[in-house]
Structures are given as structure tokens and as C-alpha cells.
Amino acid sequence: MRLLSILLFIFISIAAFGQQKDVRIHFKKNIELFGYLVHLAEPLYSDPEHPVTLALNRSETDRTHPVLPRIFELSSDMTYAFLVDLLYTLPPLPLQEGFDTDAYVKGKYGHKTPEEAEKISTIIAALDEFVQTADFGKIWEHLAPYRTEVLDILEKNKPSASFLAQMEEVYQQEFSIYEIVPSLTVWPTAGWGFRKPEAKKAVYILGPLEKDYDYNHPEKFLNLALHEFGHSFVNGVVLKHTAAIRQTKSLFAPLKESMRLQGYPGWEDCLVEHFVRAGEIFVPDPTGKQSQTGDLLRHYTEDRQFVYLPFVVDKLTTYRGQQGLSYEQAVQQTLEDLKKRFLPDSE
């Protein structure tokens, strides 16, 4: 299983070191807004005397803000991943006067139905109203020195050029920019990853690595980067195989409840997670602890119920490492094998 890692490491270790990657680490006000709204709805435990906790709880009126019920109702059937992407892409709230929300939604979400597009426009307007009339702006300003502390920590521990080159070599893609967006308001260990192809940018959004807004955990930071940046490489490759996804949809039934509790409500999300987590197994380990990949595979398979993961890892290792197929070819063949192995009667 580790053959692919060994071969790739030997191949790229000569060339990877010394190459520069554009890694940008910064906060985004809109992402802090997302975390703050979740905090208002369901505050998680943190030290009540911690300065960040005190800042987040400083406004009694925000908790009863009249627009909050509308925001929560509109977002009730939207995934956190969708809302994070929406707020990441939007200009900083409050929006400038004259901003054409309907045109923006039409341009970004042209594949949505008119009803869905109208709902997105409505929630953008509600979010804008909240920022204009709530105390969030003052809280954002108050947290400035704590953001500086986090940036200092993450800058010291950011992914190296060799780390990113390893991912690019395995997935046979590359990005011009790797953007890391931490958040003080998002709950601990939360993370999202996606790509912005128009900017050739991979994006990695993360909450604190431990409770009480603690980011000083280099190994966790890199492991989460391997996962979330993995989404930037994997999502587009897997999701283009619409027929295979449709044909294997019934494989989701036995996993549905456990996946829903983890924030993966559909087969597409679950399948992508299988391939991203497979990458954590066969991409050379950034921390150098190769021996732990077996434990990670068992944890994902047994504790997290990604039951098809050993099969996916085995097939990707065979096709990508031993047979030399491209990553895209390996994914396509693995999806075909998944159907043959677990749905033999569908042929």
C-alpha cells in the first residue's frame, strides 16, 4: 500500500525542495461572520474568561437580532460547505451601495433553479442587513490583536514547498496560489477546502486546532492541510463522473445516518470524502510518520464508517502507482471497479 508513496517520494524529492509556492495566510471578515452566526445559534464550550470568548459574547442584542430567525430559516437546508463558499466568494459585508445581488447570484449560480437563486439572493440581503445593524463590526475590530497572534503561529508552520509539490505530483495538478484562511469564530477542528479555478487557487479554511482558539499544533495543521487542500485537487476529478456516481448511489444507504451526522448528507459528498481520505493514506506523509497510515485507515474505516476506503486506497495505489495511470484515469477505473465489486447485479 505504501509503494506509491515510496516511488513518488523518491521521484519528487530531488526536484521539490527549493521550489517556491505562493502560500497566503490571512483572515476574511465574511468567514468570521459565518462562525459568529453559528456561535450565536449554538455556542460551543470554551473558557468563559478567554478574551476571544468575552469578545464573542459582548453583544447581548446580537443574540436577539430580528433578522437572525430569517437567516437561520433560509440556511436550514444549506450545507455549511455551501455557506462557507458563498461567504468566501462574496465581497466583504456590508456590501457597497449599488451592488447587484441578483446579477451576482445569476453569474455564480447559473445552474440553480430560479427559486434556488432567489433564496440565495434573499439570504445575502439578510446577511448584509445583519452586518449593517449588528455589533459584529465592533467584534471584528476587537479581535484584531488575536488574529495577529494566529497569523504569526501559522506562518511559522505553513506547508513547505515540498509538501505542496508532493500533492501536485500525486494529483497531477498545480495551483498558482495556496490560500489558508483561519477563523477564530469557527468551532475547533472544522475545515473546508475548495478550488477557485479562475485564479488557479486552492483554498483551505480552518477553525482552531484545539479548544480555546489554540492554533499552535503544527502536526494537526499539516494533516488538516493535506485533507482540505486535497479537496481542491479531488472534487473536480471525482464529480465529473456523473454517470458512475448515479449508478453507485445505492451504496450510500448503509452509511447514510453516520455520514449525515458528520456533515455529508449525500452520496456525492460521501464519495468525494472517500477519495480525499484515500489521498491522506497514499500521499507521502508530511509529518514523516509513515507508520501511522495504517491506524488512520482503520480509524476512517471503523470509527468514521468510510467502509469503501480500503478498496479505494488499494485501487488507486494499483492504478496510479503500479500501473502508472494518470490520477484522473485511476479515479475513473476505481469508480468502475467500485460498482463491479459492490453492485455486481447492476451489470
PDB file of C-alpha atoms in Angstrom, residues 17 27 31 40 103 170 174 177 201 236 241 255-256 289 299 311 315-316 322:
ATOM      1  CA  PHE A  17      12.996  21.172  -2.403  1.00  0.00           C
ATOM      2  CA  PHE A  27      -8.347  36.102   7.816  1.00  0.00           C
ATOM      3  CA  ILE A  31     -15.754  33.799   7.220  1.00  0.00           C
ATOM      4  CA  LEU A  40     -24.992  32.855  18.195  1.00  0.00           C
ATOM      5  CA  ALA A 103     -26.778  39.626 -11.147  1.00  0.00           C
ATOM      6  CA  VAL A 170       0.296  12.705  -6.945  1.00  0.00           C
ATOM      7  CA  GLU A 174      -0.960  22.501  -9.666  1.00  0.00           C
ATOM      8  CA  ILE A 177      -1.839  30.214  -5.086  1.00  0.00           C
ATOM      9  CA  LYS A 201      -6.194  28.962  -6.325  1.00  0.00           C
ATOM     10  CA  GLY A 236     -13.467  18.251  -9.714  1.00  0.00           C
ATOM     11  CA  HIS A 241     -18.126  11.202 -13.391  1.00  0.00           C
ATOM     12  CA  LEU A 255     -23.827   4.807   5.513  1.00  0.00           C
ATOM     13  CA  LYS A 256     -26.495   7.482   5.352  1.00  0.00           C
ATOM     14  CA  LYS A 289       5.175   9.358  10.385  1.00  0.00           C
ATOM     15  CA  HIS A 299      -9.898   4.960  12.141  1.00  0.00           C
ATOM     16  CA  PHE A 311     -10.952  -0.685  -1.576  1.00  0.00           C
ATOM     17  CA  LYS A 315      -7.284   0.509  -6.398  1.00  0.00           C
ATOM     18  CA  LEU A 316      -5.737   3.981  -6.562  1.00  0.00           C
ATOM     19  CA  GLN A 322       1.978   0.282 -10.035  1.00  0.00           C
TER      20      GLN A 322
END
